[in-house]
Amino acid sequence: MAYDLIVIGSGPGGYVCAIKAAQLGMKVAVVEKRSTYGGTCLNVGCIPSKALLHASEMFHHAAHGLDALGVEVASPKLNLQKMLAHKDATVKANVDGVSFLFKKNKIDGFQGMGKVLGQGKVSVTNDKGEEQVLEAKNIVIATGSDVAGIPDVEVAFDEKVIISSTGALELEKVPASMIVVGGGVIGLELGSVWARLGAKVTVVEFLDTILGGMDGEVAKQLQRMLTKQGIDIKLGAKVTGVAKPGSGASVTFEPVKGGESTTLEADVVLVATGRKPCTENMGLAKAGVVLDSRGRIEIDNHFQTSIAGVYAIGDVVRGPMLAHKAEDEGVAVAEIIAGQAGHVNYDAIPGVVYTQPEVASVGKTEEELKAAGVAYKVGKFPFTANGRARAMLQTDGFVKILADKETDRVLGGHIIGFGAGEMIHEIAVLMEFGGSSEDLGRTCHAHPTMSEAVKEAALSTFFKPIHM
Ligand code: NAI
């Protein structure tokens, strides 16, 4: 039987695309090499890391955050096995959820490695080496990304001592010390988990800032907060070697500006220096699918690759490597295949870093607006002036809104603070509708909420805040 659509990869891009296409009346098959659906995000990424981030935050809070509220607890005890079991149960509930949704939408699943044989043909080779060929009118490649490693440095991952994000989700005991290579999203999130559980964490980052590409002021504030939490952050340091002398590991780095190199030792080294698109062993070159200079699948504005009827979405194509970006592309490409006007607004994709405090952003940063020569205005409001934040002892951070100087249209929003990842969405919705800072400032916000700081930042963008 020929399918209307075969999706290769069942991560947030692929599974959402498959469900949307089925909802639009297509007969859909999904090819997945893992034994469970959900891709990196559900199995070894976003979902398990958030389970550990929450649990470790609770542990840390019980030990350090309750006393000031008048709650005296005896020193909390860590049961790491139970914490990891909670993480595993969370993953299982989510991947089972995708299986349920596939059944509900009559989507056929094929376990195995998918290969594009050309227009309309996909082969699937299962773990036993058995191959079958499926046919479809359309193919969507949603194979995601994999750990990139450090450019020009050999890293022998054993996922016990030298680990990637995957190993960092299942350490059997809390290491006394951990070096994190890369002060990006993964390094800071997973470094935070193990620091909260008691590891002495050192982050070694090439750039002069953590979270390169994020709003500079926000990144600086987060650096201050993480340092206060005991994480040692070394900036402008290029890692040139990761080795395993004895039972632990070592990291050698040198100042980017030049100078003596240093070697540090730790029980565990987490390498978090980015991810690369998964395009290997899929027959892409033979089938004629063109890649760009960075190894990503080249697509046109409608997600179509160099072959008609073969599309690609998510981490395997250009744009931020974010689950929700992939999801929205999955919906859009399903709509396009169904003859509808699928579309993704890349100017309003939020990004969240789940540290404590959280960092969230949408739209342009101040640095990007400056570089583009856009005349803009800034409004800021600190959580120290927000009543709810004071009541919860969560006053670290601020909201920053950037708007066009002439039209007042909001171009970007940046929040660092407790719950930033939830609060960012009102700015995303505002931007989706082309709203102004005045629109946001005149929208009634419930009192007392942390979100009032968003309203106040908007008020200060177009005129003056009330509570400052
Ligand atoms: P990243 O690109 O965010 O950070 C990697 C960092 O490593 C960069 O700051 C880079 O300057 C540094 N680096 C590279 N080579 C180095 C060297 N030789 N020495 C020292 N530092 C070096 O990549 P990361 O954190 O691995 O995340 C991968 C992808 O996954 C990202 O695209 C990220 O957006 C996504 N992700 C998103 C999450 C979220 O939205 N909360 C959570 C986890 C991952």
Coordinates of C-alpha atoms and ligand atoms in Angstrom, one line a residue:
M1 CA 0.0 0.0 0.0
A2 CA 1.3 3.5 -0.8
Y3 CA 1.1 6.0 2.0
D4 CA 0.3 9.7 1.5
L5 CA 3.2 10.5 3.8
I6 CA 6.1 8.7 5.4
V7 CA 7.9 10.6 8.2
I8 CA 11.4 9.5 9.1
G9 CA 12.1 10.3 12.7
S10 CA 9.5 10.6 15.6
G11 CA 11.0 13.5 17.6
P12 CA 8.9 16.6 18.3
G13 CA 9.2 17.5 14.6
G14 CA 8.3 14.1 13.1
Y15 CA 5.6 12.9 15.5
V16 CA 3.7 16.2 15.4
C17 CA 4.0 16.3 11.6
A18 CA 2.6 12.7 11.4
I19 CA -0.4 13.5 13.8
K20 CA -1.2 16.8 12.0
A21 CA -1.1 15.0 8.5
A22 CA -3.3 12.2 9.8
Q23 CA -5.8 14.8 11.2
L24 CA -5.8 16.4 7.7
G25 CA -6.9 13.0 6.3
M26 CA -3.6 11.5 5.1
K27 CA -2.6 7.9 5.5
V28 CA 0.7 8.2 7.4
A29 CA 3.6 6.0 8.4
V30 CA 6.5 6.8 10.8
V31 CA 9.9 5.2 10.6
E32 CA 11.9 5.3 13.9
K33 CA 15.2 3.7 14.7
R34 CA 14.8 3.8 18.5
S35 CA 12.6 1.3 20.2
T36 CA 10.4 4.2 21.5
Y37 CA 8.9 7.2 19.9
G38 CA 9.7 10.8 20.9
G39 CA 13.3 11.3 19.6
T40 CA 16.0 13.0 21.6
C41 CA 13.6 15.4 23.3
L42 CA 11.4 12.8 25.0
N43 CA 13.9 10.0 25.5
V44 CA 17.2 11.7 26.4
G45 CA 16.7 15.5 26.1
C46 CA 14.1 18.0 27.1
I47 CA 11.8 15.8 29.1
P48 CA 14.3 13.8 31.3
S49 CA 16.4 16.9 31.9
K50 CA 13.4 18.8 33.1
A51 CA 12.5 16.0 35.5
L52 CA 16.0 16.2 37.0
L53 CA 16.0 20.0 36.9
H54 CA 12.8 20.1 38.9
A55 CA 13.8 17.4 41.4
S56 CA 17.2 18.8 42.0
E57 CA 15.7 22.3 42.4
M58 CA 13.4 20.9 45.1
F59 CA 16.3 19.3 46.8
H60 CA 18.3 22.5 46.8
H61 CA 15.3 24.6 47.9
A62 CA 14.6 22.2 50.8
A63 CA 18.2 22.6 51.9
H64 CA 18.7 26.3 51.3
G65 CA 15.4 28.1 50.4
L66 CA 12.9 27.3 53.1
D67 CA 14.5 28.6 56.3
A68 CA 13.9 32.3 55.3
L69 CA 10.2 31.5 54.8
G70 CA 10.0 30.2 58.4
V71 CA 10.0 26.5 57.4
E72 CA 12.7 24.7 59.3
V73 CA 13.5 21.2 57.9
A74 CA 16.1 18.8 59.0
S75 CA 18.9 18.5 56.4
P76 CA 17.2 16.8 53.4
K77 CA 18.6 13.5 52.2
L78 CA 19.2 12.7 48.5
N79 CA 17.8 9.4 47.1
L80 CA 19.4 9.6 43.7
Q81 CA 18.0 6.3 42.5
K82 CA 14.5 7.5 43.3
M83 CA 15.1 10.8 41.5
L84 CA 16.4 8.9 38.4
A85 CA 13.4 6.6 38.6
H86 CA 11.1 9.6 38.6
K87 CA 12.9 10.8 35.5
D88 CA 12.5 7.4 33.8
A89 CA 8.8 7.3 34.7
T90 CA 8.4 10.8 33.2
V91 CA 10.0 9.6 30.0
K92 CA 7.9 6.5 29.8
A93 CA 4.7 8.4 30.3
N94 CA 5.6 10.8 27.5
V95 CA 6.8 8.2 25.0
D96 CA 3.7 6.0 25.7
G97 CA 1.6 9.1 25.1
V98 CA 3.0 9.4 21.6
S99 CA 2.3 5.7 20.9
F100 CA -1.3 6.3 22.1
L101 CA -1.7 9.3 19.8
F102 CA -0.3 7.3 16.8
K103 CA -2.9 4.6 17.4
K104 CA -5.7 7.1 17.8
N105 CA -4.7 8.7 14.5
K106 CA -4.2 5.4 12.7
I107 CA -0.6 6.1 12.0
D108 CA 1.6 3.0 11.1
G109 CA 4.9 2.7 12.9
F110 CA 8.0 1.0 11.5
Q111 CA 11.0 0.4 13.8
G112 CA 14.3 0.6 12.0
M113 CA 16.7 2.9 10.2
G114 CA 15.0 4.8 7.4
K115 CA 16.8 5.4 4.1
V116 CA 15.5 7.7 1.3
L117 CA 15.8 5.7 -1.9
G118 CA 14.5 8.7 -4.0
Q119 CA 11.2 10.3 -4.8
G120 CA 8.4 8.3 -3.1
K121 CA 10.5 5.4 -1.7
V122 CA 11.9 4.8 1.8
S123 CA 13.6 1.6 3.0
V124 CA 13.5 0.5 6.6
T125 CA 16.2 -1.8 8.1
N126 CA 15.3 -3.1 11.5
D127 CA 17.7 -4.3 14.3
K128 CA 17.8 -7.8 12.8
G129 CA 19.0 -6.4 9.5
E130 CA 15.7 -7.1 7.7
E131 CA 14.9 -4.5 5.0
Q132 CA 11.6 -3.5 3.6
V133 CA 10.6 -0.8 1.1
L134 CA 7.7 1.6 1.8
E135 CA 6.1 3.8 -0.8
A136 CA 4.5 7.2 -0.3
K137 CA 3.5 10.3 -2.3
N138 CA 5.5 12.5 0.2
I139 CA 8.4 12.0 2.5
V140 CA 9.4 14.2 5.5
I141 CA 12.9 13.8 6.9
A142 CA 12.8 14.7 10.6
T143 CA 15.9 12.9 11.9
G144 CA 17.1 15.6 14.3
S145 CA 20.6 16.1 15.6
D146 CA 23.3 14.3 17.6
V147 CA 26.1 15.3 19.9
A148 CA 28.7 17.2 17.9
G149 CA 31.8 16.9 20.1
I150 CA 34.5 19.5 20.3
P151 CA 35.9 20.8 16.9
D152 CA 39.4 19.4 16.3
V153 CA 39.5 17.6 19.7
E154 CA 39.2 13.9 20.1
V155 CA 36.6 13.1 22.8
A156 CA 36.3 9.4 23.8
F157 CA 32.8 9.4 25.3
D158 CA 32.2 6.5 27.6
E159 CA 29.1 8.1 29.2
K160 CA 30.4 7.4 32.7
V161 CA 33.5 9.6 33.1
I162 CA 33.5 11.5 29.8
I163 CA 29.8 12.1 29.2
S164 CA 27.5 13.9 26.8
S165 CA 24.0 15.1 27.8
T166 CA 22.8 11.5 27.6
G167 CA 25.2 10.3 30.2
A168 CA 24.5 13.3 32.4
L169 CA 21.0 12.1 32.8
E170 CA 22.0 8.8 34.4
L171 CA 25.1 9.1 36.6
E172 CA 24.8 6.5 39.3
K173 CA 26.2 8.7 42.0
V174 CA 26.8 12.4 42.4
P175 CA 30.4 13.1 41.3
A176 CA 32.5 15.2 43.8
S177 CA 33.7 17.3 40.9
M178 CA 32.5 17.9 37.3
I179 CA 34.0 20.0 34.5
V180 CA 31.5 21.1 31.9
V181 CA 32.9 22.0 28.5
G182 CA 30.6 24.6 26.9
G183 CA 28.6 27.3 28.7
G184 CA 25.6 26.9 26.4
V185 CA 22.2 25.7 27.2
I186 CA 23.0 22.0 27.9
G187 CA 26.1 22.8 29.9
L188 CA 24.3 25.2 32.2
E189 CA 21.2 23.2 32.6
L190 CA 22.8 19.8 33.3
G191 CA 25.7 21.5 35.2
S192 CA 23.1 23.1 37.4
V193 CA 21.5 19.7 38.1
W194 CA 24.7 18.1 39.4
A195 CA 25.8 21.3 41.2
R196 CA 22.5 21.4 43.1
L197 CA 23.0 17.7 44.1
G198 CA 26.4 18.5 45.5
A199 CA 29.1 18.3 42.7
K200 CA 31.7 21.1 42.5
V201 CA 31.0 22.3 38.9
T202 CA 33.4 24.2 36.7
V203 CA 32.2 25.5 33.3
V204 CA 34.9 26.2 30.6
E205 CA 33.5 28.3 27.8
F206 CA 35.2 29.6 24.6
L207 CA 33.3 32.8 24.3
D208 CA 33.5 35.9 26.6
T209 CA 30.0 35.2 27.7
I210 CA 27.8 32.2 28.7
L211 CA 24.8 31.6 26.5
G212 CA 26.3 33.2 23.4
G213 CA 23.6 34.7 21.2
M214 CA 21.3 35.5 24.1
D215 CA 20.7 39.1 25.3
G216 CA 24.1 40.2 26.8
E217 CA 22.6 41.8 30.0
V218 CA 20.5 38.7 30.7
A219 CA 23.6 36.4 30.2
K220 CA 25.6 38.5 32.6
Q221 CA 23.0 38.4 35.2
L222 CA 22.7 34.6 34.9
Q223 CA 26.4 34.3 35.2
R224 CA 26.3 36.3 38.5
M225 CA 23.5 34.0 39.8
L226 CA 25.2 30.8 38.8
T227 CA 28.5 32.0 40.4
K228 CA 26.6 32.7 43.6
Q229 CA 25.3 29.2 43.5
G230 CA 28.9 27.9 43.5
I231 CA 29.4 27.2 39.8
D232 CA 32.9 28.3 38.7
I233 CA 32.7 29.8 35.2
K234 CA 35.8 30.3 33.1
L235 CA 35.3 32.4 30.0
G236 CA 37.4 33.0 27.0
A237 CA 38.9 29.5 27.4
K238 CA 39.4 27.2 24.5
V239 CA 39.4 23.5 25.4
T240 CA 42.1 21.7 23.5
G241 CA 42.1 18.3 25.1
V242 CA 39.9 15.9 27.1
A243 CA 41.6 12.9 28.6
K244 CA 41.1 10.1 31.0
P245 CA 44.1 9.8 33.3
G246 CA 43.4 7.2 36.0
S247 CA 39.9 6.9 37.2
G248 CA 38.8 10.5 36.6
A249 CA 39.1 12.8 33.6
S250 CA 41.0 16.0 32.7
V251 CA 40.4 19.0 30.5
T252 CA 43.1 21.1 29.0
F253 CA 42.3 24.6 27.9
E254 CA 44.1 27.8 26.9
P255 CA 43.1 31.5 26.8
V256 CA 41.4 32.3 23.5
K257 CA 43.6 35.5 23.4
G258 CA 46.7 33.3 23.7
G259 CA 48.8 32.2 26.7
E260 CA 49.6 29.3 28.9
S261 CA 47.4 26.3 28.9
T262 CA 45.9 24.9 32.1
T263 CA 44.8 21.3 32.9
L264 CA 42.0 20.7 35.4
E265 CA 41.0 17.3 36.7
A266 CA 37.6 16.1 37.8
D267 CA 35.6 12.9 38.5
V268 CA 33.4 13.6 35.4
V269 CA 33.6 15.7 32.3
L270 CA 30.4 16.8 30.5
V271 CA 31.0 17.8 26.9
A272 CA 28.2 20.2 25.7
T273 CA 29.7 22.0 22.7
G274 CA 26.7 21.8 20.4
R275 CA 24.9 19.3 18.2
K276 CA 25.1 18.4 14.5
P277 CA 22.3 17.4 12.1
C278 CA 21.7 13.6 11.7
T279 CA 22.1 13.0 7.9
E280 CA 24.4 10.0 7.9
N281 CA 23.6 6.5 6.6
M282 CA 20.3 7.6 5.1
G283 CA 21.3 7.5 1.5
L284 CA 20.8 11.2 1.1
A285 CA 23.7 11.8 -1.3
K286 CA 22.8 8.8 -3.5
A287 CA 19.2 10.0 -3.6
G288 CA 20.3 13.5 -4.6
V289 CA 19.3 15.3 -1.5
V290 CA 21.5 18.4 -1.3
L291 CA 23.2 19.5 2.0
D292 CA 24.3 23.0 2.9
S293 CA 27.9 24.0 3.9
R294 CA 27.1 23.1 7.6
G295 CA 25.8 19.6 6.8
R296 CA 22.2 20.5 7.1
I297 CA 19.6 19.5 4.5
E298 CA 18.9 22.4 2.2
I299 CA 15.2 23.3 1.9
D300 CA 13.2 26.0 0.1
N301 CA 10.6 28.2 1.8
H302 CA 8.1 25.3 1.8
F303 CA 10.5 22.8 3.5
Q304 CA 11.1 21.0 0.2
T305 CA 14.5 19.5 -0.4
S306 CA 16.2 19.3 -3.8
I307 CA 13.9 16.4 -4.6
A308 CA 10.2 17.1 -5.3
G309 CA 8.0 15.5 -2.6
V310 CA 10.8 15.1 -0.2
Y311 CA 10.7 17.6 2.7
A312 CA 12.9 18.2 5.8
I313 CA 12.2 19.9 9.1
G314 CA 13.6 20.4 12.6
D315 CA 17.2 20.2 13.8
V316 CA 18.2 18.7 10.4
V317 CA 17.5 22.0 8.6
R318 CA 18.5 25.6 9.2
G319 CA 17.3 27.6 12.3
P320 CA 17.5 27.1 16.0
M321 CA 17.7 23.5 17.3
L322 CA 14.6 23.7 19.4
A323 CA 11.9 21.1 19.9
H324 CA 9.1 23.7 19.5
K325 CA 10.5 25.1 16.3
A326 CA 10.5 21.6 14.9
E327 CA 6.9 21.0 16.1
D328 CA 5.7 24.2 14.3
E329 CA 7.6 23.2 11.2
G330 CA 6.0 19.7 11.4
V331 CA 2.5 21.3 11.4
A332 CA 3.4 23.7 8.6
V333 CA 4.8 21.1 6.3
A334 CA 1.8 18.8 6.9
E335 CA -0.5 21.7 5.9
I336 CA 1.6 22.5 2.9
I337 CA 1.5 18.9 1.7
A338 CA -2.3 19.0 2.2
G339 CA -2.5 22.0 -0.1
Q340 CA -2.9 24.5 2.7
A341 CA -0.8 27.6 3.6
G342 CA 1.5 26.3 6.3
H343 CA 3.7 28.9 7.8
V344 CA 6.2 29.4 10.7
N345 CA 7.0 32.9 12.0
Y346 CA 10.7 32.6 12.8
D347 CA 10.6 36.1 14.4
A348 CA 8.5 34.9 17.4
I349 CA 10.0 31.6 18.5
P350 CA 10.7 31.7 22.2
G351 CA 13.8 30.2 23.8
V352 CA 14.0 29.1 27.4
V353 CA 17.0 28.0 29.5
Y354 CA 15.7 26.0 32.5
T355 CA 18.4 27.1 35.0
Q356 CA 17.3 28.8 38.3
P357 CA 16.5 31.6 37.7
E358 CA 15.1 30.7 34.2
V359 CA 16.1 32.7 31.2
A360 CA 13.5 33.2 28.4
S361 CA 13.6 35.3 25.3
V362 CA 11.7 35.9 22.1
G363 CA 12.5 38.0 19.1
K364 CA 15.6 40.2 18.7
T365 CA 18.3 40.9 21.3
E366 CA 19.6 44.4 21.8
E367 CA 22.9 43.3 20.2
E368 CA 21.0 42.2 17.1
L369 CA 19.1 45.4 16.8
K370 CA 22.2 47.5 17.2
A371 CA 24.0 45.4 14.6
A372 CA 21.1 45.8 12.2
G373 CA 21.0 49.6 12.8
V374 CA 17.4 49.5 14.0
A375 CA 16.3 52.5 16.1
Y376 CA 14.8 51.0 19.2
K377 CA 13.7 51.8 22.8
V378 CA 14.2 49.7 25.9
G379 CA 11.9 49.2 28.9
K380 CA 13.1 47.3 32.0
F381 CA 11.5 46.2 35.2
P382 CA 13.2 44.3 38.1
F383 CA 11.5 41.6 40.1
T384 CA 12.8 43.4 43.3
A385 CA 10.0 45.8 42.7
N386 CA 7.3 43.1 42.2
G387 CA 5.1 42.3 45.3
R388 CA 4.6 38.6 44.4
A389 CA 8.3 38.1 43.8
R390 CA 9.0 39.6 47.2
A391 CA 6.4 37.4 48.9
M392 CA 8.1 34.3 47.3
L393 CA 11.7 35.5 47.8
Q394 CA 12.2 35.2 44.1
T395 CA 13.4 38.8 43.4
D396 CA 16.4 37.9 41.2
G397 CA 16.1 39.1 37.7
F398 CA 14.2 41.5 35.4
V399 CA 12.1 41.8 32.3
K400 CA 13.4 43.7 29.3
I401 CA 11.3 44.7 26.3
L402 CA 12.6 46.1 23.1
A403 CA 10.4 48.1 20.8
D404 CA 10.7 50.0 17.5
K405 CA 11.5 53.6 18.4
E406 CA 9.0 55.0 15.8
T407 CA 6.2 52.6 15.7
D408 CA 6.4 51.1 19.3
R409 CA 6.0 47.6 17.8
V410 CA 7.6 45.1 20.1
L411 CA 10.7 43.5 18.5
G412 CA 12.0 41.4 21.4
G413 CA 11.4 40.4 25.0
H414 CA 13.9 39.0 27.5
I415 CA 13.2 37.7 31.0
I416 CA 15.5 36.3 33.7
G417 CA 13.6 35.3 36.8
F418 CA 11.6 32.6 38.5
G419 CA 9.0 31.3 36.0
A420 CA 10.5 33.2 33.0
G421 CA 9.7 30.3 30.7
E422 CA 6.0 30.6 31.4
M423 CA 5.9 34.5 31.3
I424 CA 7.6 34.8 27.9
H425 CA 4.6 33.6 26.0
E426 CA 2.5 36.8 26.5
I427 CA 5.3 38.7 24.7
A428 CA 5.4 36.0 22.0
V429 CA 1.6 36.3 21.4
L430 CA 1.9 40.0 21.4
M431 CA 4.6 39.8 18.7
E432 CA 2.6 37.3 16.7
F433 CA -0.1 39.9 16.5
G434 CA 2.3 42.8 15.7
G435 CA 1.5 44.4 19.0
S436 CA 3.1 47.5 20.6
S437 CA 4.5 48.0 24.1
E438 CA 1.6 50.3 24.7
D439 CA -0.8 47.4 23.9
L440 CA 1.0 45.2 26.5
G441 CA 1.2 47.9 29.1
R442 CA -2.6 48.6 28.8
T443 CA -3.5 44.9 29.1
C444 CA -4.9 44.3 32.6
H445 CA -2.6 41.9 34.5
A446 CA -3.8 40.0 37.6
H447 CA -2.4 41.2 40.9
P448 CA -0.2 40.0 42.6
T449 CA 1.6 38.0 39.9
M450 CA 5.2 37.9 38.6
S451 CA 3.7 38.7 35.2
E452 CA 3.0 42.2 36.4
A453 CA 6.7 42.8 35.8
V454 CA 6.1 42.2 32.1
K455 CA 3.4 44.8 32.1
E456 CA 5.6 47.2 34.0
A457 CA 8.5 46.7 31.6
A458 CA 6.1 47.4 28.7
L459 CA 4.9 50.5 30.5
S460 CA 8.4 51.7 30.9
T461 CA 9.1 51.0 27.2
F462 CA 6.4 53.4 26.0
F463 CA 6.2 55.8 28.9
K464 CA 7.0 55.2 32.6
P465 CA 6.4 52.3 35.0
I466 CA 4.1 52.8 37.9
H467 CA 5.9 50.9 40.6
M468 CA 9.4 52.2 40.2
Ligands
NAI1 P1 25.3 25.5 22.5 O1 25.7 25.8 21.1 O2 24.2 26.1 23.2 O3 26.6 25.7 23.4 C1 27.9 25.2 23.2 C2 28.9 26.1 23.8 O4 30.2 25.4 23.7 C3 29.1 27.4 23.1 O5 28.9 28.4 24.0 C4 30.5 27.3 22.5 O6 31.1 28.6 22.5 C5 31.2 26.4 23.5 N1 32.4 25.7 22.9 C6 32.5 25.2 21.6 N2 33.8 24.7 21.5 C7 34.5 24.9 22.6 C8 35.8 24.7 23.1 N3 36.7 24.1 22.3 N4 36.1 25.1 24.3 C9 35.2 25.7 25.1 N5 34.0 26.0 24.8 C10 33.6 25.6 23.5 O7 25.2 23.9 22.5 P2 24.6 22.9 23.6 O8 24.5 23.5 24.9 O9 25.4 21.6 23.4 O10 23.2 22.6 23.0 C11 23.0 22.0 21.7 C12 21.6 22.4 21.2 O11 20.6 21.9 21.9 C13 21.5 23.9 21.1 O12 21.1 24.3 19.8 C14 20.4 24.2 22.1 O13 19.6 25.3 21.7 C15 19.6 23.0 22.2 N6 19.1 22.8 23.5 C16 18.1 23.6 23.9 C17 17.6 23.5 25.2 C18 16.5 24.5 25.6 O14 15.9 25.1 24.8 N7 16.3 24.6 26.9 C19 18.1 22.5 26.2 C20 19.2 21.8 25.6 C21 19.6 21.9 24.3

